[in-house]
JSON list of C-alpha atoms in Angstrom, two decimals:
[
{"chain": "O", "resi": 550, "resn": "MET", "atom": "CA", "xyz": [0.00, 0.01, 0.01]},
{"chain": "O", "resi": 551, "resn": "THR", "atom": "CA", "xyz": [2.83, 2.48, 0.79]},
{"chain": "O", "resi": 552, "resn": "ASP", "atom": "CA", "xyz": [3.71, 2.84, -2.88]},
{"chain": "O", "resi": 553, "resn": "ARG", "atom": "CA", "xyz": [0.29, 3.61, -4.18]},
{"chain": "O", "resi": 554, "resn": "PHE", "atom": "CA", "xyz": [0.44, 7.25, -5.21]},
{"chain": "O", "resi": 555, "resn": "TYR", "atom": "CA", "xyz": [2.19, 8.18, -2.02]},
{"chain": "O", "resi": 556, "resn": "GLY", "atom": "CA", "xyz": [5.78, 7.20, -2.32]},
{"chain": "O", "resi": 557, "resn": "ILE", "atom": "CA", "xyz": [7.62, 5.08, 0.16]},
{"chain": "O", "resi": 558, "resn": "PHE", "atom": "CA", "xyz": [6.40, 6.11, 3.51]},
{"chain": "O", "resi": 559, "resn": "ASP", "atom": "CA", "xyz": [4.99, 4.21, 6.48]},
{"chain": "O", "resi": 560, "resn": "PRO", "atom": "CA", "xyz": [2.85, 6.74, 8.59]},
{"chain": "O", "resi": 561, "resn": "LEU", "atom": "CA", "xyz": [2.77, 4.23, 11.40]},
{"chain": "O", "resi": 562, "resn": "SER", "atom": "CA", "xyz": [6.41, 3.97, 11.97]},
{"chain": "O", "resi": 563, "resn": "GLU", "atom": "CA", "xyz": [7.88, 7.14, 10.19]},
{"chain": "O", "resi": 564, "resn": "SER", "atom": "CA", "xyz": [5.54, 9.95, 11.28]},
{"chain": "O", "resi": 565, "resn": "THR", "atom": "CA", "xyz": [7.76, 10.99, 14.11]},
{"chain": "O", "resi": 566, "resn": "ASP", "atom": "CA", "xyz": [10.60, 11.71, 11.50]},
{"chain": "O", "resi": 567, "resn": "TYR", "atom": "CA", "xyz": [8.38, 14.61, 10.35]},
{"chain": "O", "resi": 568, "resn": "ILE", "atom": "CA", "xyz": [7.69, 16.64, 13.45]},
{"chain": "O", "resi": 569, "resn": "ALA", "atom": "CA", "xyz": [7.68, 20.37, 12.55]},
{"chain": "O", "resi": 570, "resn": "LYS", "atom": "CA", "xyz": [9.96, 22.71, 14.39]},
{"chain": "O", "resi": 571, "resn": "CYS", "atom": "CA", "xyz": [8.65, 24.72, 17.39]},
{"chain": "O", "resi": 572, "resn": "ALA", "atom": "CA", "xyz": [7.41, 28.12, 16.34]},
{"chain": "O", "resi": 573, "resn": "ASN", "atom": "CA", "xyz": [9.00, 29.66, 19.31]},
{"chain": "O", "resi": 574, "resn": "CYS", "atom": "CA", "xyz": [12.51, 28.08, 19.17]},
{"chain": "O", "resi": 575, "resn": "ILE", "atom": "CA", "xyz": [15.25, 28.17, 16.50]},
{"chain": "O", "resi": 576, "resn": "ASP", "atom": "CA", "xyz": [16.34, 24.65, 17.10]},
{"chain": "O", "resi": 577, "resn": "ASN", "atom": "CA", "xyz": [14.17, 21.62, 16.28]},
{"chain": "O", "resi": 578, "resn": "GLN", "atom": "CA", "xyz": [13.91, 20.23, 19.82]},
{"chain": "O", "resi": 579, "resn": "ALA", "atom": "CA", "xyz": [10.39, 18.93, 19.62]},
{"chain": "O", "resi": 580, "resn": "GLN", "atom": "CA", "xyz": [9.93, 15.19, 20.19]},
{"chain": "O", "resi": 581, "resn": "CYS", "atom": "CA", "xyz": [7.17, 12.68, 20.63]},
{"chain": "O", "resi": 582, "resn": "CYS", "atom": "CA", "xyz": [6.48, 11.68, 24.31]},
{"chain": "O", "resi": 583, "resn": "TYR", "atom": "CA", "xyz": [4.33, 8.89, 25.74]},
{"chain": "O", "resi": 584, "resn": "GLU", "atom": "CA", "xyz": [3.27, 10.24, 29.10]},
{"chain": "O", "resi": 585, "resn": "LEU", "atom": "CA", "xyz": [0.31, 11.32, 31.25]},
{"chain": "O", "resi": 586, "resn": "PRO", "atom": "CA", "xyz": [-1.00, 14.48, 29.60]},
{"chain": "O", "resi": 587, "resn": "THR", "atom": "CA", "xyz": [-2.07, 17.58, 31.42]},
{"chain": "O", "resi": 588, "resn": "PRO", "atom": "CA", "xyz": [-5.72, 18.76, 31.41]},
{"chain": "O", "resi": 589, "resn": "GLU", "atom": "CA", "xyz": [-4.79, 21.45, 28.86]},
{"chain": "O", "resi": 590, "resn": "GLN", "atom": "CA", "xyz": [-3.68, 18.82, 26.40]},
{"chain": "O", "resi": 591, "resn": "LEU", "atom": "CA", "xyz": [-6.94, 16.86, 26.33]},
{"chain": "O", "resi": 592, "resn": "PRO", "atom": "CA", "xyz": [-8.92, 17.57, 23.21]},
{"chain": "O", "resi": 593, "resn": "GLY", "atom": "CA", "xyz": [-12.63, 18.42, 22.97]},
{"chain": "O", "resi": 594, "resn": "LEU", "atom": "CA", "xyz": [-15.13, 18.11, 25.66]},
{"chain": "O", "resi": 595, "resn": "VAL", "atom": "CA", "xyz": [-13.45, 15.31, 27.63]},
{"chain": "O", "resi": 596, "resn": "ASN", "atom": "CA", "xyz": [-13.71, 15.39, 31.40]},
{"chain": "O", "resi": 597, "resn": "LYS", "atom": "CA", "xyz": [-10.64, 17.23, 32.34]},
{"chain": "O", "resi": 598, "resn": "SER", "atom": "CA", "xyz": [-10.49, 16.86, 35.92]},
{"chain": "O", "resi": 599, "resn": "PRO", "atom": "CA", "xyz": [-7.01, 15.68, 37.13]},
{"chain": "O", "resi": 600, "resn": "GLY", "atom": "CA", "xyz": [-8.38, 12.53, 38.71]},
{"chain": "O", "resi": 601, "resn": "LYS", "atom": "CA", "xyz": [-9.69, 11.32, 35.37]},
{"chain": "O", "resi": 602, "resn": "ILE", "atom": "CA", "xyz": [-6.41, 11.54, 33.51]},
{"chain": "O", "resi": 603, "resn": "LEU", "atom": "CA", "xyz": [-5.31, 7.86, 33.98]},
{"chain": "O", "resi": 604, "resn": "LYS", "atom": "CA", "xyz": [-4.03, 6.88, 30.54]},
{"chain": "O", "resi": 605, "resn": "LYS", "atom": "CA", "xyz": [-0.73, 7.75, 28.99]},
{"chain": "O", "resi": 606, "resn": "SER", "atom": "CA", "xyz": [-0.96, 9.46, 25.69]},
{"chain": "O", "resi": 607, "resn": "TYR", "atom": "CA", "xyz": [1.31, 10.56, 22.90]},
{"chain": "O", "resi": 608, "resn": "PHE", "atom": "CA", "xyz": [2.05, 14.20, 22.37]},
{"chain": "O", "resi": 609, "resn": "ILE", "atom": "CA", "xyz": [4.82, 16.47, 21.06]},
{"chain": "O", "resi": 610, "resn": "ARG", "atom": "CA", "xyz": [6.84, 18.55, 23.49]},
{"chain": "O", "resi": 611, "resn": "CYS", "atom": "CA", "xyz": [9.46, 21.15, 22.65]},
{"chain": "O", "resi": 612, "resn": "ASN", "atom": "CA", "xyz": [12.53, 20.53, 24.98]},
{"chain": "O", "resi": 613, "resn": "SER", "atom": "CA", "xyz": [13.71, 23.98, 24.63]},
{"chain": "O", "resi": 614, "resn": "CYS", "atom": "CA", "xyz": [10.60, 25.94, 25.66]},
{"chain": "O", "resi": 615, "resn": "GLY", "atom": "CA", "xyz": [8.32, 23.25, 27.05]},
{"chain": "O", "resi": 616, "resn": "GLN", "atom": "CA", "xyz": [5.27, 23.80, 24.78]},
{"chain": "O", "resi": 617, "resn": "THR", "atom": "CA", "xyz": [3.16, 20.70, 24.28]},
{"chain": "O", "resi": 618, "resn": "GLY", "atom": "CA", "xyz": [0.83, 19.54, 21.72]},
{"chain": "O", "resi": 619, "resn": "LEU", "atom": "CA", "xyz": [-2.68, 17.85, 22.23]},
{"chain": "O", "resi": 620, "resn": "ALA", "atom": "CA", "xyz": [-2.70, 14.33, 23.71]},
{"chain": "O", "resi": 621, "resn": "CYS", "atom": "CA", "xyz": [-3.52, 11.63, 21.22]},
{"chain": "O", "resi": 622, "resn": "LYS", "atom": "CA", "xyz": [-3.97, 7.80, 21.14]},
{"chain": "O", "resi": 623, "resn": "LYS", "atom": "CA", "xyz": [-1.36, 7.17, 18.34]},
{"chain": "O", "resi": 624, "resn": "ASN", "atom": "CA", "xyz": [2.01, 8.81, 17.78]},
{"chain": "O", "resi": 625, "resn": "TRP", "atom": "CA", "xyz": [1.18, 9.69, 14.09]},
{"chain": "O", "resi": 626, "resn": "GLN", "atom": "CA", "xyz": [-1.92, 11.50, 15.41]},
{"chain": "O", "resi": 627, "resn": "ALA", "atom": "CA", "xyz": [0.27, 13.54, 17.85]},
{"chain": "O", "resi": 628, "resn": "VAL", "atom": "CA", "xyz": [2.65, 14.48, 15.07]},
{"chain": "O", "resi": 629, "resn": "ILE", "atom": "CA", "xyz": [-0.16, 15.78, 12.84]},
{"chain": "O", "resi": 630, "resn": "GLU", "atom": "CA", "xyz": [-1.86, 17.59, 15.63]},
{"chain": "O", "resi": 631, "resn": "TRP", "atom": "CA", "xyz": [1.48, 19.41, 16.55]},
{"chain": "O", "resi": 632, "resn": "ASN", "atom": "CA", "xyz": [2.23, 20.19, 12.93]},
{"chain": "O", "resi": 633, "resn": "LYS", "atom": "CA", "xyz": [-1.04, 21.76, 12.13]},
{"chain": "O", "resi": 634, "resn": "SER", "atom": "CA", "xyz": [-1.11, 23.68, 15.54]},
{"chain": "O", "resi": 635, "resn": "PRO", "atom": "CA", "xyz": [0.07, 27.30, 15.92]},
{"chain": "O", "resi": 636, "resn": "LEU", "atom": "CA", "xyz": [2.89, 25.91, 18.18]},
{"chain": "O", "resi": 637, "resn": "SER", "atom": "CA", "xyz": [4.82, 24.65, 15.02]},
{"chain": "O", "resi": 638, "resn": "GLN", "atom": "CA", "xyz": [6.53, 26.32, 12.22]},
{"chain": "O", "resi": 639, "resn": "LYS", "atom": "CA", "xyz": [4.79, 26.17, 8.79]},
{"chain": "O", "resi": 640, "resn": "PHE", "atom": "CA", "xyz": [6.57, 25.58, 5.48]},
{"chain": "O", "resi": 641, "resn": "PRO", "atom": "CA", "xyz": [5.54, 25.64, 1.87]},
{"chain": "O", "resi": 642, "resn": "TYR", "atom": "CA", "xyz": [3.95, 22.62, 0.34]},
{"chain": "O", "resi": 643, "resn": "GLN", "atom": "CA", "xyz": [7.10, 21.96, -1.78]},
{"chain": "O", "resi": 644, "resn": "GLN", "atom": "CA", "xyz": [8.90, 21.08, 1.33]},
{"chain": "O", "resi": 645, "resn": "PHE", "atom": "CA", "xyz": [6.14, 18.65, 2.48]},
{"chain": "O", "resi": 646, "resn": "PRO", "atom": "CA", "xyz": [8.01, 15.37, 3.19]},
{"chain": "O", "resi": 647, "resn": "ILE", "atom": "CA", "xyz": [5.55, 12.93, 1.48]},
{"chain": "O", "resi": 648, "resn": "PHE", "atom": "CA", "xyz": [3.40, 12.55, -1.54]},
{"chain": "O", "resi": 649, "resn": "GLY", "atom": "CA", "xyz": [5.92, 13.86, -4.00]},
{"chain": "O", "resi": 650, "resn": "LEU", "atom": "CA", "xyz": [4.70, 17.45, -4.11]},
{"chain": "O", "resi": 651, "resn": "ARG", "atom": "CA", "xyz": [8.17, 19.06, -4.45]},
{"chain": "O", "resi": 652, "resn": "GLN", "atom": "CA", "xyz": [8.08, 19.71, -8.28]},
{"chain": "O", "resi": 653, "resn": "LEU", "atom": "CA", "xyz": [4.48, 20.37, -8.61]},
{"chain": "O", "resi": 654, "resn": "THR", "atom": "CA", "xyz": [2.57, 23.61, -9.17]},
{"chain": "O", "resi": 655, "resn": "LYS", "atom": "CA", "xyz": [0.05, 24.54, -6.51]},
{"chain": "O", "resi": 656, "resn": "PHE", "atom": "CA", "xyz": [-2.77, 23.42, -8.89]},
{"chain": "O", "resi": 657, "resn": "GLU", "atom": "CA", "xyz": [-1.04, 20.13, -9.64]},
{"chain": "O", "resi": 658, "resn": "ALA", "atom": "CA", "xyz": [-0.46, 19.49, -5.89]},
{"chain": "O", "resi": 659, "resn": "LYS", "atom": "CA", "xyz": [-4.21, 20.17, -5.13]},
{"chain": "O", "resi": 660, "resn": "GLU", "atom": "CA", "xyz": [-5.35, 17.81, -7.79]},
{"chain": "O", "resi": 661, "resn": "LYS", "atom": "CA", "xyz": [-2.89, 15.02, -6.72]},
{"chain": "O", "resi": 662, "resn": "LEU", "atom": "CA", "xyz": [-3.96, 15.34, -3.13]},
{"chain": "O", "resi": 663, "resn": "VAL", "atom": "CA", "xyz": [-7.64, 15.21, -4.17]},
{"chain": "O", "resi": 664, "resn": "GLU", "atom": "CA", "xyz": [-7.09, 11.98, -6.05]},
{"chain": "O", "resi": 665, "resn": "ILE", "atom": "CA", "xyz": [-5.22, 10.59, -3.06]},
{"chain": "O", "resi": 666, "resn": "ARG", "atom": "CA", "xyz": [-7.87, 11.59, -0.59]},
{"chain": "O", "resi": 667, "resn": "GLN", "atom": "CA", "xyz": [-10.69, 10.23, -2.75]},
{"chain": "O", "resi": 668, "resn": "ASP", "atom": "CA", "xyz": [-8.79, 6.83, -3.07]},
{"chain": "O", "resi": 669, "resn": "LEU", "atom": "CA", "xyz": [-8.18, 6.59, 0.69]},
{"chain": "O", "resi": 670, "resn": "GLU", "atom": "CA", "xyz": [-11.70, 7.61, 1.62]},
{"chain": "O", "resi": 671, "resn": "SER", "atom": "CA", "xyz": [-13.24, 5.05, -0.87]},
{"chain": "O", "resi": 672, "resn": "ARG", "atom": "CA", "xyz": [-10.82, 2.28, 0.39]},
{"chain": "O", "resi": 673, "resn": "LYS", "atom": "CA", "xyz": [-11.82, 3.11, 4.04]},
{"chain": "O", "resi": 674, "resn": "LYS", "atom": "CA", "xyz": [-15.53, 3.00, 3.15]},
{"chain": "O", "resi": 675, "resn": "GLN", "atom": "CA", "xyz": [-14.88, -0.31, 1.47]},
{"chain": "O", "resi": 676, "resn": "LYS", "atom": "CA", "xyz": [-13.25, -1.79, 4.46]},
{"chain": "O", "resi": 677, "resn": "ILE", "atom": "CA", "xyz": [-16.19, -0.67, 6.70]},
{"chain": "O", "resi": 678, "resn": "ALA", "atom": "CA", "xyz": [-18.72, -2.14, 4.25]},
{"chain": "O", "resi": 679, "resn": "GLN", "atom": "CA", "xyz": [-16.93, -5.47, 4.05]},
{"chain": "O", "resi": 680, "resn": "LYS", "atom": "CA", "xyz": [-16.99, -5.54, 7.87]},
{"chain": "O", "resi": 681, "resn": "GLU", "atom": "CA", "xyz": [-13.43, -6.45, 7.86]},
{"chain": "O", "resi": 682, "resn": "ARG", "atom": "CA", "xyz": [-11.46, -6.22, 11.21]},
{"chain": "O", "resi": 683, "resn": "LEU", "atom": "CA", "xyz": [-10.98, -2.49, 11.48]},
{"chain": "O", "resi": 684, "resn": "TYR", "atom": "CA", "xyz": [-8.44, -2.53, 14.11]},
{"chain": "O", "resi": 685, "resn": "ASN", "atom": "CA", "xyz": [-5.43, -3.82, 12.27]},
{"chain": "O", "resi": 686, "resn": "ASP", "atom": "CA", "xyz": [-2.28, -2.14, 10.74]},
{"chain": "O", "resi": 687, "resn": "HIS", "atom": "CA", "xyz": [-3.73, -2.06, 7.25]},
{"chain": "O", "resi": 688, "resn": "TYR", "atom": "CA", "xyz": [-6.76, -0.08, 8.38]},
{"chain": "O", "resi": 689, "resn": "GLU", "atom": "CA", "xyz": [-4.75, 2.05, 10.74]},
{"chain": "O", "resi": 690, "resn": "ARG", "atom": "CA", "xyz": [-2.36, 2.94, 7.89]},
{"chain": "O", "resi": 691, "resn": "LEU", "atom": "CA", "xyz": [-5.38, 3.97, 5.69]},
{"chain": "O", "resi": 692, "resn": "LYS", "atom": "CA", "xyz": [-6.46, 6.38, 8.51]},
{"chain": "O", "resi": 693, "resn": "ALA", "atom": "CA", "xyz": [-2.99, 7.68, 8.97]},
{"chain": "O", "resi": 694, "resn": "PHE", "atom": "CA", "xyz": [-2.47, 8.32, 5.30]},
{"chain": "O", "resi": 695, "resn": "LEU", "atom": "CA", "xyz": [-5.85, 10.07, 5.17]},
{"chain": "O", "resi": 696, "resn": "ALA", "atom": "CA", "xyz": [-4.94, 12.37, 8.05]},
{"chain": "O", "resi": 697, "resn": "TRP", "atom": "CA", "xyz": [-1.61, 13.14, 6.31]},
{"chain": "O", "resi": 698, "resn": "THR", "atom": "CA", "xyz": [-3.44, 13.93, 3.13]},
{"chain": "O", "resi": 699, "resn": "ILE", "atom": "CA", "xyz": [-5.81, 16.32, 4.81]},
{"chain": "O", "resi": 700, "resn": "TYR", "atom": "CA", "xyz": [-2.80, 18.04, 6.56]},
{"chain": "O", "resi": 701, "resn": "ALA", "atom": "CA", "xyz": [-1.13, 18.28, 3.14]},
{"chain": "O", "resi": 702, "resn": "GLN", "atom": "CA", "xyz": [-4.18, 19.86, 1.64]},
{"chain": "O", "resi": 703, "resn": "THR", "atom": "CA", "xyz": [-4.18, 22.48, 4.35]},
{"chain": "O", "resi": 704, "resn": "ILE", "atom": "CA", "xyz": [-0.53, 23.24, 3.59]},
{"chain": "O", "resi": 705, "resn": "VAL", "atom": "CA", "xyz": [-1.15, 23.62, 0.00]},
{"chain": "O", "resi": 706, "resn": "LYS", "atom": "CA", "xyz": [-4.20, 25.90, 0.61]},
{"chain": "O", "resi": 707, "resn": "LEU", "atom": "CA", "xyz": [-2.03, 28.14, 2.98]},
{"chain": "O", "resi": 708, "resn": "THR", "atom": "CA", "xyz": [0.94, 28.36, 0.71]},
{"chain": "O", "resi": 709, "resn": "PRO", "atom": "CA", "xyz": [0.81, 31.52, -1.39]},
{"chain": "O", "resi": 710, "resn": "ASP", "atom": "CA", "xyz": [0.63, 31.27, -5.19]},
{"chain": "O", "resi": 711, "resn": "LEU", "atom": "CA", "xyz": [3.81, 32.03, -6.92]},
{"chain": "O", "resi": 712, "resn": "ALA", "atom": "CA", "xyz": [2.22, 35.05, -8.58]},
{"chain": "O", "resi": 713, "resn": "GLU", "atom": "CA", "xyz": [1.01, 36.29, -5.13]},
{"chain": "O", "resi": 714, "resn": "SER", "atom": "CA", "xyz": [4.64, 35.95, -3.78]},
{"chain": "O", "resi": 715, "resn": "GLU", "atom": "CA", "xyz": [6.10, 37.66, -6.68]},
{"chain": "O", "resi": 716, "resn": "GLN", "atom": "CA", "xyz": [3.59, 40.53, -6.39]},
{"chain": "O", "resi": 717, "resn": "ALA", "atom": "CA", "xyz": [4.38, 40.90, -2.70]},
{"chain": "O", "resi": 718, "resn": "ALA", "atom": "CA", "xyz": [8.15, 41.00, -3.32]},
{"chain": "O", "resi": 719, "resn": "HIS", "atom": "CA", "xyz": [7.70, 43.89, -5.83]},
{"chain": "O", "resi": 720, "resn": "GLU", "atom": "CA", "xyz": [5.65, 45.97, -3.44]}
]
């Protein structure tokens, strides 16, 4: 599955290689941790009383400044949550580490990611419809690739067009 449109990348084992740098720090000191989270790290409407935090979770922590990302069940989820948060530095889609976007125009990158997302969503629906075991590595990999695709689409959307960048440089 890892060579279907996406290049050679295993989001279950390699996501921690792609932790974005901390927005507050010059050095890349952010790393994935597996510890008890603080109430502030719990997403959504979870009961955040300290007595209810019983499970260790994955999250990203900057060792330089101490900022932490949201607590997640999986390490790949923690990386994506950190990378898309205001706590991390953003970069142009051409520097996105997967999906082979480096040489593509913004339009081509959008098109490629739409195709990948449609493929992943249809495969995920197919797995659910077939009532296959949904808690195995293959299904988990589908979910992880889908999350990375959605994150990549956000990066492409936020990257200024080349024409906009050139116009801003001349002003």
